[in-house]
Short mmCIF file of C-alpha atoms in Angstrom, two decimals:
data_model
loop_
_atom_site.label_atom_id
_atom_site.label_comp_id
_atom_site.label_asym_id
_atom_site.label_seq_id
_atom_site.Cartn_x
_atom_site.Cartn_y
_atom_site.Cartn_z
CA UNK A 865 -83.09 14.70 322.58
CA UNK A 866 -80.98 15.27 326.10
CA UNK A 867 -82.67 18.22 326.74
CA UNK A 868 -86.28 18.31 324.59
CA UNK A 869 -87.44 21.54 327.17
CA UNK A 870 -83.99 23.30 325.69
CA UNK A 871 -86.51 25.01 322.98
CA UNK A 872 -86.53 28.73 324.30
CA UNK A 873 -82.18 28.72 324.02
CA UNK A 874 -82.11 27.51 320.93
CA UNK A 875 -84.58 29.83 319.25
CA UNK A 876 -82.56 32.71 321.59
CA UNK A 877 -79.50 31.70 320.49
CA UNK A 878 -80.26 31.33 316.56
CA UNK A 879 -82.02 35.09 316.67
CA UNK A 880 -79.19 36.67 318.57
CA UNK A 881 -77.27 35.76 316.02
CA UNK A 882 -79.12 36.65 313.25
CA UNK A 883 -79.97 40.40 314.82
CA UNK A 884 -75.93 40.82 315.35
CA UNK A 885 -74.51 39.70 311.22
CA UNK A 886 -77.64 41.96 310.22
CA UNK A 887 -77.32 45.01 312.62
CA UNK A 888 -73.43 45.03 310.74
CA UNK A 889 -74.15 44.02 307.66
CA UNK A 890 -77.59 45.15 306.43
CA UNK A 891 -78.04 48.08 308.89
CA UNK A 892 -74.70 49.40 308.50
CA UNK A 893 -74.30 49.72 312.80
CA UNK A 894 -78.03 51.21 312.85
CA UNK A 895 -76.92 53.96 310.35
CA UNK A 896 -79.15 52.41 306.82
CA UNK A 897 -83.08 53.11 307.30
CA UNK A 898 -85.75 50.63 306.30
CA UNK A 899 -87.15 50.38 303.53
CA UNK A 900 -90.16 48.93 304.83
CA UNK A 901 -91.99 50.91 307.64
CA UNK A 902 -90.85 50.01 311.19
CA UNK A 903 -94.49 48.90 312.29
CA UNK A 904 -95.15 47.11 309.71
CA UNK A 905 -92.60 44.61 310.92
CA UNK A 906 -93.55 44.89 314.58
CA UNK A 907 -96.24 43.19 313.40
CA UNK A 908 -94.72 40.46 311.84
CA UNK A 909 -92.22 40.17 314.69
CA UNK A 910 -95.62 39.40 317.23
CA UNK A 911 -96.33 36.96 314.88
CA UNK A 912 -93.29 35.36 314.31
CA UNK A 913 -92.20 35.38 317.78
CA UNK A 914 -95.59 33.98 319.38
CA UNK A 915 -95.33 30.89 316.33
CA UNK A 916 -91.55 30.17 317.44
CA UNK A 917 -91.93 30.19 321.43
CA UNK A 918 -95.59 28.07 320.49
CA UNK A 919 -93.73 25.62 318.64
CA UNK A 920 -90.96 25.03 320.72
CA UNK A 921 -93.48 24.54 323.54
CA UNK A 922 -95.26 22.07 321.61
CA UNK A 923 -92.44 19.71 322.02
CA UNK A 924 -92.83 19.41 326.13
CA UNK A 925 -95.96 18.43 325.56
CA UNK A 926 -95.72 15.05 324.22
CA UNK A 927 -95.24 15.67 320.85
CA UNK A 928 -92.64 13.74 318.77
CA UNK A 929 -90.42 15.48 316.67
CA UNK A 930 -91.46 13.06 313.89
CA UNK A 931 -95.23 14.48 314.53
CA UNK A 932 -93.88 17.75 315.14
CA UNK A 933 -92.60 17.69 311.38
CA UNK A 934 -95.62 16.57 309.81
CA UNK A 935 -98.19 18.21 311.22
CA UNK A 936 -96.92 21.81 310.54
CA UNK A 937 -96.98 20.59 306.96
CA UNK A 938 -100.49 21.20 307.03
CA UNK A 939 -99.67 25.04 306.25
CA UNK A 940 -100.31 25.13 302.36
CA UNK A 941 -104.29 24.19 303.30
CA UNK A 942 -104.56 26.80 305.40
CA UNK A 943 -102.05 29.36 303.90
CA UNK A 944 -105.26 28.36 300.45
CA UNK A 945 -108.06 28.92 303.09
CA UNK A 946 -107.09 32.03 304.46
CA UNK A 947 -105.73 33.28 301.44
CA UNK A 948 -109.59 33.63 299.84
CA UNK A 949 -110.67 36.68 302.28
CA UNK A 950 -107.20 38.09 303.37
CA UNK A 951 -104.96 37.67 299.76
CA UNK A 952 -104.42 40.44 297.94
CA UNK A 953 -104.50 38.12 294.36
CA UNK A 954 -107.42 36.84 295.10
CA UNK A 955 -109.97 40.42 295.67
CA UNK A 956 -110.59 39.99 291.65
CA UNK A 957 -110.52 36.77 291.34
CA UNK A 958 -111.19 34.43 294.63
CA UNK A 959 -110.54 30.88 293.09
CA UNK A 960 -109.13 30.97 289.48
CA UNK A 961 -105.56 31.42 290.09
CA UNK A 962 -105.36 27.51 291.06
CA UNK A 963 -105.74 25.04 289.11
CA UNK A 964 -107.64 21.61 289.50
CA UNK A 965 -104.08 19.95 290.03
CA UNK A 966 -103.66 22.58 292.91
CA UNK A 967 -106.25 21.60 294.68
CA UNK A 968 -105.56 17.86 294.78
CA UNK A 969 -102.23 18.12 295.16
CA UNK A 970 -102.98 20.58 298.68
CA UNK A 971 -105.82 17.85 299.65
CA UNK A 972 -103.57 15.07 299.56
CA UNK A 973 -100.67 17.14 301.73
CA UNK A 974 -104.39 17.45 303.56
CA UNK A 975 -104.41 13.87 304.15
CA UNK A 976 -101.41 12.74 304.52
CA UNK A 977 -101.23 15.28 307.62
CA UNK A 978 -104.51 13.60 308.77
CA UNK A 979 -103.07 10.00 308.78
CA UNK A 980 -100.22 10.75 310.46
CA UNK A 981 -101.62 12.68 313.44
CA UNK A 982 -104.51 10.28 313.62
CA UNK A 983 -101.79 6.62 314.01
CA UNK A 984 -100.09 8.87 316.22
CA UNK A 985 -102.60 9.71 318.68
CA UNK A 986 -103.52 6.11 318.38
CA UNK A 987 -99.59 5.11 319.41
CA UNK A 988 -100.21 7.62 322.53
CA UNK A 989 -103.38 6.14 323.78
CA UNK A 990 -102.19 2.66 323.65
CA UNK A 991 -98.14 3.89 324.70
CA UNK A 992 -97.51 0.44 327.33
CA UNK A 993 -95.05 2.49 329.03
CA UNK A 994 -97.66 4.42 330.71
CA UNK A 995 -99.82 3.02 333.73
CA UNK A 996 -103.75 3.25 333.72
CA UNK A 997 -102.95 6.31 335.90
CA UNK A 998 -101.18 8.50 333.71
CA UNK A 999 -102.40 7.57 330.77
CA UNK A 1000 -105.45 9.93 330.16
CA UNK A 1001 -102.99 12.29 331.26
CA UNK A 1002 -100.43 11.90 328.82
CA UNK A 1003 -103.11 11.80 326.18
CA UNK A 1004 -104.44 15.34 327.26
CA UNK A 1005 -101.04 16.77 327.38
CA UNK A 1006 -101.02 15.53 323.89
CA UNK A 1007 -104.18 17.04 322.92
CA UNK A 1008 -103.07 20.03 323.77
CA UNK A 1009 -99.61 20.05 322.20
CA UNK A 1010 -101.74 19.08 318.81
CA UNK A 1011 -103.70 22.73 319.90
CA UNK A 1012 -100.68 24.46 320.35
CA UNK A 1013 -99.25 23.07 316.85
CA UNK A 1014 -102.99 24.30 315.05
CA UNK A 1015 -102.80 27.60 316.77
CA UNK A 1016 -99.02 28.31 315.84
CA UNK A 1017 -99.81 26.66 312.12
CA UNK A 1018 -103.02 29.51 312.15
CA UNK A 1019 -100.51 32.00 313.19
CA UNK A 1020 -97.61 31.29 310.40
CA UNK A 1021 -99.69 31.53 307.69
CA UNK A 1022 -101.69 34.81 308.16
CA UNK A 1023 -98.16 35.65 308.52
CA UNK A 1024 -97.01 34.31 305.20
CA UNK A 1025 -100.14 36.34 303.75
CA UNK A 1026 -98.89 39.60 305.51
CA UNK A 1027 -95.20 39.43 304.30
CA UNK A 1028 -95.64 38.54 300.70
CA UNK A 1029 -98.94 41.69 300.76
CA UNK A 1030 -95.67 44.00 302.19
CA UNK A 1031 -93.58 42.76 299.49
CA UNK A 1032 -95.73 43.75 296.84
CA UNK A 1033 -96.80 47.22 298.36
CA UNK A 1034 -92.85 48.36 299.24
CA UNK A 1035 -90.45 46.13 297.05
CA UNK A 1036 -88.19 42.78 297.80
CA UNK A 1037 -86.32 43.49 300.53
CA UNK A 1038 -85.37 39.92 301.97
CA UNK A 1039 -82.37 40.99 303.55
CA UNK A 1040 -83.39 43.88 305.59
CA UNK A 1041 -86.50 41.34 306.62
CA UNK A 1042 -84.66 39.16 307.73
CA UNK A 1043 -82.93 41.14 310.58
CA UNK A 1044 -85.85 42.81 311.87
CA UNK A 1045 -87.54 39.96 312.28
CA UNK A 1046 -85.01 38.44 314.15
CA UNK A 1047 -83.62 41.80 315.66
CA UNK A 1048 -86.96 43.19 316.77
CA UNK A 1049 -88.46 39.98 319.45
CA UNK A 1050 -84.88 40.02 321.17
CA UNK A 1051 -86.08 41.52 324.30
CA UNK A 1052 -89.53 39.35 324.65
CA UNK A 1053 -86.57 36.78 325.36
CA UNK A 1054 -86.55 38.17 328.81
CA UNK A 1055 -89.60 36.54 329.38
CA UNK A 1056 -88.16 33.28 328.69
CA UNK A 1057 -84.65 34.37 330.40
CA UNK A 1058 -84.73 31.75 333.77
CA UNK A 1059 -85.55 28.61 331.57
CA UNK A 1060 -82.87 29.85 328.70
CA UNK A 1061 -80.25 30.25 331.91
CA UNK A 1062 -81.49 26.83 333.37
CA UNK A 1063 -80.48 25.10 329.88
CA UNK A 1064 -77.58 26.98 329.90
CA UNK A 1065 -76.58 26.19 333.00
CA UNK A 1066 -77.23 22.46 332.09
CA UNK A 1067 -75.11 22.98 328.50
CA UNK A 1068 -72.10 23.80 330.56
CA UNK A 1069 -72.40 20.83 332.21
CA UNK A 1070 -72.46 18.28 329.50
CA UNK A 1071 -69.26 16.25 328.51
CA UNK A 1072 -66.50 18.51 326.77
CA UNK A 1073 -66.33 17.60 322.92
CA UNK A 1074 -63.15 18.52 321.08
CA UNK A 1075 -63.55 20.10 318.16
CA UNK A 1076 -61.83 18.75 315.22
CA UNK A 1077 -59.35 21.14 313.24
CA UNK A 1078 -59.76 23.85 315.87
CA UNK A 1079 -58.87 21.68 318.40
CA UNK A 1080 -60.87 24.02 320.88
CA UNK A 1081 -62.31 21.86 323.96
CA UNK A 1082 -66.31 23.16 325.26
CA UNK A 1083 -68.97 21.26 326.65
CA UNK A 1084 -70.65 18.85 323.44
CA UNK A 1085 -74.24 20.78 324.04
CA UNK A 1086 -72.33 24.41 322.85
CA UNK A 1087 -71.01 22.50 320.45
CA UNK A 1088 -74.20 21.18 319.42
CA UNK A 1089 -76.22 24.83 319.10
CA UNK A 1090 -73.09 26.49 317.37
CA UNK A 1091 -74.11 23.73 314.47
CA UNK A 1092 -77.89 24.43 314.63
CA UNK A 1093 -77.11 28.02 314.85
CA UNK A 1094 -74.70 28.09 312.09
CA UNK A 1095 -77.43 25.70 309.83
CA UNK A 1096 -80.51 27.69 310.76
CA UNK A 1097 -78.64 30.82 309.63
CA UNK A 1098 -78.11 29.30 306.22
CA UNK A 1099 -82.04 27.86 306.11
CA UNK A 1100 -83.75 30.83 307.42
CA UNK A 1101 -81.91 33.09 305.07
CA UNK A 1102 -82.42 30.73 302.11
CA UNK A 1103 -86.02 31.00 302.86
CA UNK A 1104 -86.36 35.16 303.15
CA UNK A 1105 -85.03 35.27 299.84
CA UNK A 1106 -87.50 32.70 298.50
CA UNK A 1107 -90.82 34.54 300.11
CA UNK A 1108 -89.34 37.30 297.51
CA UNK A 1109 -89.76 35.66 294.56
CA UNK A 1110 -92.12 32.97 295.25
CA UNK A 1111 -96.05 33.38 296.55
CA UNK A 1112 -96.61 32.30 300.36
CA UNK A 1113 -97.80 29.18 299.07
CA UNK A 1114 -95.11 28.29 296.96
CA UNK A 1115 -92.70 29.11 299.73
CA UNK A 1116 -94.88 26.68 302.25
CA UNK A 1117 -95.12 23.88 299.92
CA UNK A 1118 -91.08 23.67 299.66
CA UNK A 1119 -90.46 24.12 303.13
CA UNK A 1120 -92.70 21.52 303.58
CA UNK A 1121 -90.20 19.07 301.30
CA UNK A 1122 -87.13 20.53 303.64
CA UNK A 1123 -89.00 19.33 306.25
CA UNK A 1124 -89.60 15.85 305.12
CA UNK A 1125 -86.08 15.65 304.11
CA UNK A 1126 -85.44 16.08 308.07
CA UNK A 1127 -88.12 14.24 308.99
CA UNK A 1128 -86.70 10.54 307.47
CA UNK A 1129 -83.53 11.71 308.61
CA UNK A 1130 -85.06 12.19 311.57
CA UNK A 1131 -86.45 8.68 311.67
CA UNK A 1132 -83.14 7.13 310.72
CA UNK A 1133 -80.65 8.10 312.31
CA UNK A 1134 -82.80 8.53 316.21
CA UNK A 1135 -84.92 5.62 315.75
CA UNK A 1136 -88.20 7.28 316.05
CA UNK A 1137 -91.26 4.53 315.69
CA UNK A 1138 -92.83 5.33 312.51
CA UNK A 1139 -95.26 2.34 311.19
CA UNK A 1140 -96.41 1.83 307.67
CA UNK A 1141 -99.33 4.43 307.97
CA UNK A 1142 -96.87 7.07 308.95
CA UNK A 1143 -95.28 5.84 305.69
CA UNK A 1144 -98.20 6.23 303.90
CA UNK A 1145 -99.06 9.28 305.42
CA UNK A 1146 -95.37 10.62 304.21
CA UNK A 1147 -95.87 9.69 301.15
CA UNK A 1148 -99.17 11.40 300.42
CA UNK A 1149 -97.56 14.99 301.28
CA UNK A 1150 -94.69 13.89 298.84
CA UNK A 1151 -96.64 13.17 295.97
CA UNK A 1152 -99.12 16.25 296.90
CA UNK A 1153 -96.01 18.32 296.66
CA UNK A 1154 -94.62 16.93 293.72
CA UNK A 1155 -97.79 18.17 291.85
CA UNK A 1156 -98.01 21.18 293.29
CA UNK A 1157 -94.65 22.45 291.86
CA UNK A 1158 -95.63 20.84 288.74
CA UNK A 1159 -92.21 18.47 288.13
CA UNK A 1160 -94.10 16.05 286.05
CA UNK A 1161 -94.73 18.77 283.38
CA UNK A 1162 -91.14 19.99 283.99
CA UNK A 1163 -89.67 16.87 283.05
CA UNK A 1164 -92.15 16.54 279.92
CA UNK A 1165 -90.00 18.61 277.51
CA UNK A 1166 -87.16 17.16 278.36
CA UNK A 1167 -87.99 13.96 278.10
CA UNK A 1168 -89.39 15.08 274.71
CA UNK A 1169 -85.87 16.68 273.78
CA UNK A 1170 -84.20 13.31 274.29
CA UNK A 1171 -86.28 11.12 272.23
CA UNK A 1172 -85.77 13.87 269.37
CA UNK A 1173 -81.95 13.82 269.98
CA UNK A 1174 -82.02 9.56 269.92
CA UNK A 1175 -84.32 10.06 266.47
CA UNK A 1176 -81.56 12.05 265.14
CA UNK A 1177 -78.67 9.89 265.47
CA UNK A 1178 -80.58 6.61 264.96
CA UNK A 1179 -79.77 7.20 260.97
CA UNK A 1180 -76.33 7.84 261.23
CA UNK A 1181 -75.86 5.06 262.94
CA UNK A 1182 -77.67 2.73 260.63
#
């Protein structure tokens, strides 16, 4: 929020790290090959690389982090569209590995994305802050953020389709994954190197935070990225693990629930405006993904199990 350009250091900072645990841990210093052919995953590094640097972009062009959220949710609709043609479960049989309940629970994640993007274009249009001036500009800018967001959404999930189509061919191998994904892209960061040294330059001169227990003194915004750095490592590793055991679309749809999860945090604890549509909107993808993982016929037999238990003892009570 101090620094919303601060993207491209971030993102730097969180694959630097990754590349270095892996290059000791899962390469063994360089010394372990892969067990997935090397350019196989220079192709998932182009795309994972162009949807990070898009997506952090995104955000300096006057798109909300609340909007930010929601609208990538839109990935399980178009991880089921592209997944007809490109899928390698679907070249014997296109449409009958989902169910009815599929379907509607994707179309309502569908249109809950659609509500919330359209109240929020609505709040930029009419923002008072802006003068009849700047105005259509701001609302451009905007326009093109939401193009950035389709185009990096368009991007993540032919790569989702790719990864899980490598899995299947060479074996589960989330670990190794991981660090080449992260590992590979480092040197496109010189690309990006004068903003990431601007925004460091800017970190160091934020107000010095002292760090409880350590006691170690550093500017708050170092403080700040060790967290996300620390967090993201946790997430991102989580979710390699996942893509090998789960189908892309699985993986999407509880991502997408992560993200909501940040999303009212989000709301809470920076005050974002979110009206009752947003709400709506919100709780649309919810339900949608509720369905889609099926927790209503989860909870079934258990439910079941309990009123057979309760049966049971009613006698011996009596």
């Amino acid at each position: 929020r101090q620094f919303p350009g601060c993207g491209n250091i971030v993102t730097f900072s969180q694959f630097l790290f990754i590349a270095v645990e892996g290059f000791i841990f899962e390469a063994d210093f360089g010394r372990k090959r892969p067990a997935i052919p090397i350019r196989n995953y220079f192709i998932m590094v182009a795309m994972f690389f162009t949807v990070s640097v898009v997506n952090n972009y995104a955000l300096n062009l006057n798109i909300a982090m609340p909007l930010h959220m929601i609208f990538r949710s839109v990935s399980p609709i178009l991880l089921l569209l592209l997944g007809l043609p490109f899928h390698p479960s679907c070249w014997n049989y296109p449409c009958s590995m989902y169910s009815v309940s599929k379907y509607t629970s994707i179309a309502l994640v569908s249109l809950g994305i659609f509500t919330c993007t359209f109240m929020s274009a609505k709040q930029v249009a009419s923002d008072s802050s802006l003068n009849q001036e700047d105005g259509p500009q701001a609302f451009l800018w905007w326009l093109l953020g939401i193009a950035a967001l389709t185009f990096a959404l368009l991007m993540s999930a032919r790569m989702g389709i790719f990864q899980e189509t490598l899995y299947q061919k060479f074996g589960k191998h989330s670990k190794e994954a991981l660090f080449y994904n992260h590992a590979l892209p480092l040197p496109g960061f010189l690309l990006l190197a004068p903003n990431i040294y601007q925004h460091a330059v800017l970190f160091n001169q934020s107000e010095l935070f002292q760090v409880p227990v350590v006691g170690l003194t550093l500017p708050i915004m170092w403080f700040y990225l060790l967290m996300n750095v620390i967090t993201q490592y946790v997430c991102i590793r989580g979710v390699f693990i996942l893509t090998t055991e789960c189908t892309s679309l699985t993986v999407t749809l509880v991502v997408t629930l992560r993200k909501f999860v940040s999303l009212i945090f989000s709301i809470l604890y920076f005050q974002n405006p979110f009206t009752a549509w947003h709400w709506l909107g919100t709780a649309f993808v919810f339900v949608g993904t509720l369905m889609y993982t099926e927790v209503w016929n989860s909870l079934r037999p258990f439910l079941a199990r309990c009123q057979r238990r309760r049966r049971r003892r009613r006698p011996k009570e009596e």
